[in-house]
mmCIF file of C-alpha atoms in Angstrom:
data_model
loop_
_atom_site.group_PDB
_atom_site.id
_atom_site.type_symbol
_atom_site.label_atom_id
_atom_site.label_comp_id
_atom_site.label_asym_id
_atom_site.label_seq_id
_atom_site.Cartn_x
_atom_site.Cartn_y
_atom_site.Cartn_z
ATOM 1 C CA UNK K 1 0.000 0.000 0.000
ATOM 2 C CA UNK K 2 2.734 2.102 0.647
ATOM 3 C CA UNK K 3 4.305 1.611 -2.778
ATOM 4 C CA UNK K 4 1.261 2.403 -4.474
ATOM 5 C CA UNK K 5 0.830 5.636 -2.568
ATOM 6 C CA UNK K 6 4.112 7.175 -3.418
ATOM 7 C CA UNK K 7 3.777 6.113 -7.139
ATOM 8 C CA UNK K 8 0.547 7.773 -6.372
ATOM 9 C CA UNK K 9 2.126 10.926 -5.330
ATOM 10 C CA UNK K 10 4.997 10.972 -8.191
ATOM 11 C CA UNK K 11 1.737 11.876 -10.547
ATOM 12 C CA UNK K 12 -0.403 13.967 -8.409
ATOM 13 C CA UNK K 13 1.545 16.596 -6.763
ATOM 14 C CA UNK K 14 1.251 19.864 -5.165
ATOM 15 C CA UNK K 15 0.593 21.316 -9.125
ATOM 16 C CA UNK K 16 -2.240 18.806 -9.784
ATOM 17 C CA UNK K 17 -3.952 20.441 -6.177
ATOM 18 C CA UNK K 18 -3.176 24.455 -7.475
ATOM 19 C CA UNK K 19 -4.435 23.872 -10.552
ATOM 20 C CA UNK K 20 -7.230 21.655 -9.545
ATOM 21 C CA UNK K 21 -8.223 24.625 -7.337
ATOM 22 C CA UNK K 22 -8.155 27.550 -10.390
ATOM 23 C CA UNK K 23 -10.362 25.077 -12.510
ATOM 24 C CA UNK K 24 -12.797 25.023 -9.715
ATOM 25 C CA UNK K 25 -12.531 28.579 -9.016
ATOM 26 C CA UNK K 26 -13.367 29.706 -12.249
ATOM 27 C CA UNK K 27 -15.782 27.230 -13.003
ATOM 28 C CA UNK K 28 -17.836 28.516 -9.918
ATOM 29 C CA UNK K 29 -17.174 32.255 -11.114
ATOM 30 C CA UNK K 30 -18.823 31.406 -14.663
ATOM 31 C CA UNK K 31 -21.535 29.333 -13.011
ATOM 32 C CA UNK K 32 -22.395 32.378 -10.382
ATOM 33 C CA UNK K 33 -22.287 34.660 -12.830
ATOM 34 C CA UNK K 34 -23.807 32.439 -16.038
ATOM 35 C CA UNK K 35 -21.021 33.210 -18.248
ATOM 36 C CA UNK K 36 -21.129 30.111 -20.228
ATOM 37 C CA UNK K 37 -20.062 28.248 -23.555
ATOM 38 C CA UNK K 38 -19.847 25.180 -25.561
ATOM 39 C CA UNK K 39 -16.312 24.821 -26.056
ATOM 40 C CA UNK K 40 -15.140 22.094 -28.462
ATOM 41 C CA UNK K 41 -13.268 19.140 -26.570
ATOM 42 C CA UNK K 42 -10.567 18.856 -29.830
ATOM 43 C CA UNK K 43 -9.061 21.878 -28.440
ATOM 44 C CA UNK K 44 -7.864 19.957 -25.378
ATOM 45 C CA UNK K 45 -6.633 16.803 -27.686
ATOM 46 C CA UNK K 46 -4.994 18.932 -30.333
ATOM 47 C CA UNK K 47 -3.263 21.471 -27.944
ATOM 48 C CA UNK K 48 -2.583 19.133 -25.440
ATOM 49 C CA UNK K 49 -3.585 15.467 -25.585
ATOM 50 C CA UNK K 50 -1.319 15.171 -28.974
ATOM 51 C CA UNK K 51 1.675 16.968 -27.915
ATOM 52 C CA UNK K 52 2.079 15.698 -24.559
ATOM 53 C CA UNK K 53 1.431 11.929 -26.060
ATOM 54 C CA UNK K 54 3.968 12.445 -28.346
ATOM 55 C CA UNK K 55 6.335 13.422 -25.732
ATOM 56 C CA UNK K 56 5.922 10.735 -23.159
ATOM 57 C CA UNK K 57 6.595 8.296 -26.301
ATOM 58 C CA UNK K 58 9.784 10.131 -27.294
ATOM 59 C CA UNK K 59 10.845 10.148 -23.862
ATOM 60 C CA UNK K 60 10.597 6.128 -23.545
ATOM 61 C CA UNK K 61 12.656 5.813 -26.659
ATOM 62 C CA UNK K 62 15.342 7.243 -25.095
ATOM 63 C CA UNK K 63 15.119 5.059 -22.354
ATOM 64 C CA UNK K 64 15.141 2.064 -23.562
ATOM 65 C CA UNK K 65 17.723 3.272 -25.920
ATOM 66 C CA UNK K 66 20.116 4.011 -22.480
ATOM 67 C CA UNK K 67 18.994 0.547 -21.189
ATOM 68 C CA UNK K 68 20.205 -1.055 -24.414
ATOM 69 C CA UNK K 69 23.342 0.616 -24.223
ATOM 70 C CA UNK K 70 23.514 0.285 -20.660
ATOM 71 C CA UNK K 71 23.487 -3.533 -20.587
ATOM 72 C CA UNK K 72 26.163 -3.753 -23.809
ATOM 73 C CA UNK K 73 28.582 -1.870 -21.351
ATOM 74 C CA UNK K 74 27.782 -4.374 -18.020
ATOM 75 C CA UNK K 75 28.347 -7.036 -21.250
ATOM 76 C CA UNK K 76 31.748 -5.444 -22.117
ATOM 77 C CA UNK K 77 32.706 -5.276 -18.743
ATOM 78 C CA UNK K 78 32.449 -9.035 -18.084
ATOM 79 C CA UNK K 79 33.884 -9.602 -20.772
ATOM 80 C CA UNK K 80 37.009 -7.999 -20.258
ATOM 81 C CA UNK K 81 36.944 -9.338 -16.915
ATOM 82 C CA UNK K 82 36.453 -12.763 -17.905
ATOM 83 C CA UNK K 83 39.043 -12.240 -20.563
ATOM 84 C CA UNK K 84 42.147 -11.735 -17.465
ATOM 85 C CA UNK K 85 40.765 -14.242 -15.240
ATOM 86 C CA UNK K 86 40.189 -17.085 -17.692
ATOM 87 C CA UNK K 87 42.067 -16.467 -21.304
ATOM 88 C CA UNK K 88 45.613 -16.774 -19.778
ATOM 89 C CA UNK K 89 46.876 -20.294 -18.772
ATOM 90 C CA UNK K 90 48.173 -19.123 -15.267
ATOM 91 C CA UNK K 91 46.238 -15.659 -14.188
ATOM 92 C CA UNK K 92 48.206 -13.338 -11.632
ATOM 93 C CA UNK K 93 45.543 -13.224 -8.739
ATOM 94 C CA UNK K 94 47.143 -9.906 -8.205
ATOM 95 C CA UNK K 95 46.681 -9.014 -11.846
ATOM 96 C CA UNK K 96 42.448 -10.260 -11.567
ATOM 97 C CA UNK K 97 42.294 -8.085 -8.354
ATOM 98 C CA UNK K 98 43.253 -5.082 -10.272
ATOM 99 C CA UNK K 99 41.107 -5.653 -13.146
ATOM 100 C CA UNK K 100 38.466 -6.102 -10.598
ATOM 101 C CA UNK K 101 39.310 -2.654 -8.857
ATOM 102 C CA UNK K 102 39.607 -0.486 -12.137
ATOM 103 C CA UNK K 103 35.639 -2.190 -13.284
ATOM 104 C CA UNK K 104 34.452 -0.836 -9.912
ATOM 105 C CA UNK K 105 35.785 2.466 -10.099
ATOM 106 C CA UNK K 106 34.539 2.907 -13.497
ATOM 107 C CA UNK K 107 31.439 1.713 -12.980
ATOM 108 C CA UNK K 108 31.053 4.059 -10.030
ATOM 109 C CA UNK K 109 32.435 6.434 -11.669
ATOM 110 C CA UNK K 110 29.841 6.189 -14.370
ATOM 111 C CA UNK K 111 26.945 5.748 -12.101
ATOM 112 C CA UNK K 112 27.915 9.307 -10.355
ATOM 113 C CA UNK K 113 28.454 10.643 -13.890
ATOM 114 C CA UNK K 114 24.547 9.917 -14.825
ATOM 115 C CA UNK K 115 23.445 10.495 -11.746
ATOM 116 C CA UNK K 116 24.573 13.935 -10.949
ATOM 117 C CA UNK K 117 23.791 17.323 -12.410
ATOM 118 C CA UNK K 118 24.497 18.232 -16.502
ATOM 119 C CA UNK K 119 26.800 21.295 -14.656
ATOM 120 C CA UNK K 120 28.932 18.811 -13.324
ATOM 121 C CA UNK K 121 29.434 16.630 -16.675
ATOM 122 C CA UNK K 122 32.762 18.099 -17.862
ATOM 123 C CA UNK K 123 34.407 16.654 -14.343
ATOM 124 C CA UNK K 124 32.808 13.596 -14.607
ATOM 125 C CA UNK K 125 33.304 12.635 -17.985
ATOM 126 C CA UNK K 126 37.074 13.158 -16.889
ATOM 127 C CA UNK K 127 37.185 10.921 -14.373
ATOM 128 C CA UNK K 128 34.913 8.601 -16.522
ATOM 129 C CA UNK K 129 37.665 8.531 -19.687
ATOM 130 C CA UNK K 130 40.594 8.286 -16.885
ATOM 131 C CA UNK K 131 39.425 4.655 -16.479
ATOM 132 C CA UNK K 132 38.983 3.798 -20.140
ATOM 133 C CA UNK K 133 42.574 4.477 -19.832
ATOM 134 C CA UNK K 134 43.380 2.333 -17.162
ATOM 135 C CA UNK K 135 41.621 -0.556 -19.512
ATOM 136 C CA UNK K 136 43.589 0.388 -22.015
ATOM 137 C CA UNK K 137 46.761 0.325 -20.104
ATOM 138 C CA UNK K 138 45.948 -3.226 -18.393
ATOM 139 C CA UNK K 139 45.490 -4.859 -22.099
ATOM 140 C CA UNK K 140 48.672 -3.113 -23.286
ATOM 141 C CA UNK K 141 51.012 -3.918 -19.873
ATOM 142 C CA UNK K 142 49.184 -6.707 -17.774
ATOM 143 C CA UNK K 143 47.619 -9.298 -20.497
ATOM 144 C CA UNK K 144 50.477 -8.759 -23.327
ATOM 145 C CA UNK K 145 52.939 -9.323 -20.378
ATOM 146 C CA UNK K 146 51.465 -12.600 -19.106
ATOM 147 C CA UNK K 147 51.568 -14.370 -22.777
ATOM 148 C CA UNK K 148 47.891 -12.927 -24.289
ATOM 149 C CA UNK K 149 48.644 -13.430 -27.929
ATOM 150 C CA UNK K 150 48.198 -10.024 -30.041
ATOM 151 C CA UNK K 151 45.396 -11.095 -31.372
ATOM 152 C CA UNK K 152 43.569 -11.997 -28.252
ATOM 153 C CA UNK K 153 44.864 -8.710 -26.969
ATOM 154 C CA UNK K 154 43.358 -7.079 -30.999
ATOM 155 C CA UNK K 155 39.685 -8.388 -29.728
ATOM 156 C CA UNK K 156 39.628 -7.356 -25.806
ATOM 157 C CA UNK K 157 40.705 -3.746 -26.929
ATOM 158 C CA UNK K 158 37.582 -3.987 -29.917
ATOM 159 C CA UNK K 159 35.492 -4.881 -26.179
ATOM 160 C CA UNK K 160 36.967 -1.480 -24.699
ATOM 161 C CA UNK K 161 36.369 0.471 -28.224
ATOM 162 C CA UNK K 162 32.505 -0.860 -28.330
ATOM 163 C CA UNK K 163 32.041 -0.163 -24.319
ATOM 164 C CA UNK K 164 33.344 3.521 -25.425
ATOM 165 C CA UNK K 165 30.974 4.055 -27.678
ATOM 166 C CA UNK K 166 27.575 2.698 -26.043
ATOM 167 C CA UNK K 167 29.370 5.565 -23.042
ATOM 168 C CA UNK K 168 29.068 7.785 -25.590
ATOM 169 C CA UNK K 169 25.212 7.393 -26.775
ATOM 170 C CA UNK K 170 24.173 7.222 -23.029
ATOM 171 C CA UNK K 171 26.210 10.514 -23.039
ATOM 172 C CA UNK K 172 23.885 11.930 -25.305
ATOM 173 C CA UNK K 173 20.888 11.068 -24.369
ATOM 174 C CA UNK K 174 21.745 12.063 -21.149
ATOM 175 C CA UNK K 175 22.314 15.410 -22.660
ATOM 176 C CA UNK K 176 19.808 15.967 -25.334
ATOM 177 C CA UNK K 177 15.849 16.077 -24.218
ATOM 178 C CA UNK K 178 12.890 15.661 -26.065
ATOM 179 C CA UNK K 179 11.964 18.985 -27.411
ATOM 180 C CA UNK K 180 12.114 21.608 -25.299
ATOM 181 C CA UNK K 181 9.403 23.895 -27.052
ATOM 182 C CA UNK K 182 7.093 21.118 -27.513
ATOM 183 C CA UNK K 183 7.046 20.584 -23.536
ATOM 184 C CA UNK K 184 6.759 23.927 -23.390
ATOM 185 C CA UNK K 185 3.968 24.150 -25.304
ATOM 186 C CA UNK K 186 1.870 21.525 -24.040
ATOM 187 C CA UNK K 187 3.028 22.723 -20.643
ATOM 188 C CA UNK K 188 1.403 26.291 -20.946
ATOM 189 C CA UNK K 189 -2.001 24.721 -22.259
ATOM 190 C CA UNK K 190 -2.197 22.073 -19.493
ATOM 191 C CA UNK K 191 -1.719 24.674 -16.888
ATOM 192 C CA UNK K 192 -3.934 27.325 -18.602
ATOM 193 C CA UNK K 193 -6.851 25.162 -20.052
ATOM 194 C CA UNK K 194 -8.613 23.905 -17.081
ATOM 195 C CA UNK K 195 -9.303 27.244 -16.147
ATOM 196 C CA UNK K 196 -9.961 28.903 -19.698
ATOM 197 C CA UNK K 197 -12.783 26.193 -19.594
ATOM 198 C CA UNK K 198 -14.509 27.345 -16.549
ATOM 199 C CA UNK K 199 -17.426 28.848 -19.445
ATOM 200 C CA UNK K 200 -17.880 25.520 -20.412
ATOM 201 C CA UNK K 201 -17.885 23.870 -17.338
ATOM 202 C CA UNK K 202 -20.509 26.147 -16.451
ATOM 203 C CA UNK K 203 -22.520 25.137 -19.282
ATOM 204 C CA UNK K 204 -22.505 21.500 -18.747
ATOM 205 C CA UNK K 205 -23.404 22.009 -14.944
ATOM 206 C CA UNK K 206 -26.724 22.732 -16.132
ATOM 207 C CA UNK K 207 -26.869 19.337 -16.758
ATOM 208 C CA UNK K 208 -25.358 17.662 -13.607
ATOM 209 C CA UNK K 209 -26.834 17.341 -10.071
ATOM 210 C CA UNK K 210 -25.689 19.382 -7.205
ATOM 211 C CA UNK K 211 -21.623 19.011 -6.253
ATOM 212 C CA UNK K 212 -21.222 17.489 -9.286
ATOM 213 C CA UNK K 213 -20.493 20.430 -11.918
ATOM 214 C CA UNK K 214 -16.458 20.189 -10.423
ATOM 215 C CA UNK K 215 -15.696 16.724 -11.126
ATOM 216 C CA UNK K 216 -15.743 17.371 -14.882
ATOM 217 C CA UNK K 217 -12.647 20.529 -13.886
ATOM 218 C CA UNK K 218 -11.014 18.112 -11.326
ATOM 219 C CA UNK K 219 -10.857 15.043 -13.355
ATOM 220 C CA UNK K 220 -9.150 17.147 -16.600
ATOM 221 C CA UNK K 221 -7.010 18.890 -14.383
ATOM 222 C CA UNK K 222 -5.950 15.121 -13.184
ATOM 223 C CA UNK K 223 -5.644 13.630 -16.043
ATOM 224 C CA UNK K 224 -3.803 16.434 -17.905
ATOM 225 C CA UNK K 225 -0.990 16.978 -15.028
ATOM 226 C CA UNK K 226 -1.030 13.650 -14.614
ATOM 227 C CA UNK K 227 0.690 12.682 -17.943
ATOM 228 C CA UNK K 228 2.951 15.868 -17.777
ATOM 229 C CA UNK K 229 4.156 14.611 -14.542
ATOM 230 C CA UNK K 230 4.733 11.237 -15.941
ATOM 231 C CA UNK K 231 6.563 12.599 -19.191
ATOM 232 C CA UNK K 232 8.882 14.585 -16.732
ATOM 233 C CA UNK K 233 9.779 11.073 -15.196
ATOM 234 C CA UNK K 234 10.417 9.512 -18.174
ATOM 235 C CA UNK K 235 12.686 12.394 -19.584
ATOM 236 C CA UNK K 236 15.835 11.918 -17.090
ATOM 237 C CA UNK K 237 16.210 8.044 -17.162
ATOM 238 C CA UNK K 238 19.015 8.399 -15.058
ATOM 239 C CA UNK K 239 17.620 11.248 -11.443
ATOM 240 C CA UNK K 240 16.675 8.304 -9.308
ATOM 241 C CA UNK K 241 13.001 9.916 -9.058
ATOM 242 C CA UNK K 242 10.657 8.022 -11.312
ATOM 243 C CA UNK K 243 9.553 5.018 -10.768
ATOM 244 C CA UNK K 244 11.251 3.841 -14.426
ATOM 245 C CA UNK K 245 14.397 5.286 -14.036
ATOM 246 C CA UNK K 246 17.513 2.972 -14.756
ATOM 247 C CA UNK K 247 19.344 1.947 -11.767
ATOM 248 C CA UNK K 248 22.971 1.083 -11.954
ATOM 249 C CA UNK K 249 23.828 -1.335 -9.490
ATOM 250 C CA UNK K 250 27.476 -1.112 -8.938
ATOM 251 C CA UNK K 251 28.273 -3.253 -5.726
ATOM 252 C CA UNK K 252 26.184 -6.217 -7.264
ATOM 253 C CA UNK K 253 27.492 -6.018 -10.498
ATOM 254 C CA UNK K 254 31.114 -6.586 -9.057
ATOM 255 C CA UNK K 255 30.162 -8.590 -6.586
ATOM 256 C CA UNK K 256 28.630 -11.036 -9.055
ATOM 257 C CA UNK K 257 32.282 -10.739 -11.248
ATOM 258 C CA UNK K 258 33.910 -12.946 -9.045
ATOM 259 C CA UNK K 259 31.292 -15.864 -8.996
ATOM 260 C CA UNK K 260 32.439 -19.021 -10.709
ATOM 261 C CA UNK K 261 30.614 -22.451 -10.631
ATOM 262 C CA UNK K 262 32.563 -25.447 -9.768
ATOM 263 C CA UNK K 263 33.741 -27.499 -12.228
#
């Protein structure tokens, strides 16, 4: 129950309420004073409905773009992990340790990359490309040095060049939004159409019983901030907010590195 209410409340917020409130207040103001209108309905579909639709599916795209790319670099990783643990006839445990260490920093690395605030990218991204380095490095030094053929060596380094790239398309959609205007515009209209309608609010309560004229205000008002909250989720992947966002699970990832059935 406590799940469902704070999913609950990641859709219906304090705006929902405000709003909620001005559609009610004018809707009373046109009803007191008979100020009324048939407004058509397309209005709210075309100016709103469409827009914000169209938004919320961009916005998964990108997500499940970053969760593609986001499970070829966990792929990568093991990979290259597997590749100085098992490849070589007589692994260095000291060597494996390392390997081990320079994965977690990355990948910590990375998760505090995605996780923190575009104004702090620059730094990140640094510290981020420091350990593609230190990949790059351990195939050079460690696995050339304990008898992995050039070849072998040729295909772990294609690993680190793929893992590099996926880095880069989370990079960007990390970055880049959906449109900007278009939120904008379907922002303005869900905020401001609830109470525009108040005339035509009015004019249906003609037709409702008592109490019941401000459902019709309170339900749009709902519904409309309701998928603008849930396209703001859905645009940052990567905040830790939403209920959809992509969690990067470090400590279990490397944790997991190290597990080996028995023969």
């Amino acid at each position: 129950m406590k799940q469902f209410f704070n999913r609950f409340l990641l859709i219906v917020n304090l705006q929902t309420v405000i709003i909620s409130l001005l559609a009610v207040t004018s809707t009373a103001i046109c009803i007191h004073y008979k100020y009324e209108a048939e407004f058509p309905l397309t209005l709210v579909a075309t100016s709103i409905i469409f827009p914000i639709v169209f938004s919320i599916g961009g916005a998964y795209k990108r997500r499940e773009a970053a969760l593609k790319e986001y499970a070829a670099i966990k792929g990568y990783l093991r990979a290259i992990f597997f590749v100085s643990r098992d490849w070589l006839d007589h692994p260095k445990p000291e060597n494996v340790n390392k390997m081990n260490d320079i994965i977690y920093d990355f990948f910590n690395n990375f998760r505090t990359m995605f996780t923190s605030p575009k104004d702090q990218l620059i730094e990140n991204e640094k510290r981020v490309y420091d350990n593609f380095s230190d990949f790059s490095l351990y195939i050079k030094h460690e696995l050339r040095n304990e008898g992995l053929s050039s070849g072998e060596c040729s295909r772990t380094n294609q690993y680190l060049q793929k893992m590099m790239i996926s880095f880069e398309s989370i990079k960007h959609i990390y970055q880049y939004r959906t449109p900007r205007t278009l939120r904008a515009f379907s922002s303005l209209f869900i905020k401001v159409m609830p109470i525009v309608y108040g005339p035509y609010f009015a004019f249906k309560a003609e037709e409702m019983s008592w109490g019941l004229e401000f459902v019709i205000p309170i339900l749009l008002t709902m519904i409309l901030v309701s998928l603008e909250n849930i396209q703001e989720h859905l645009e940052n992947p990567f905040d830790q907010i939403g209920e959809d966002d992509i969690n990067f699970n470090v400590e279990k990832f490397v944790e997991r590195l190290n597990h080996k059935s028995a023969d």
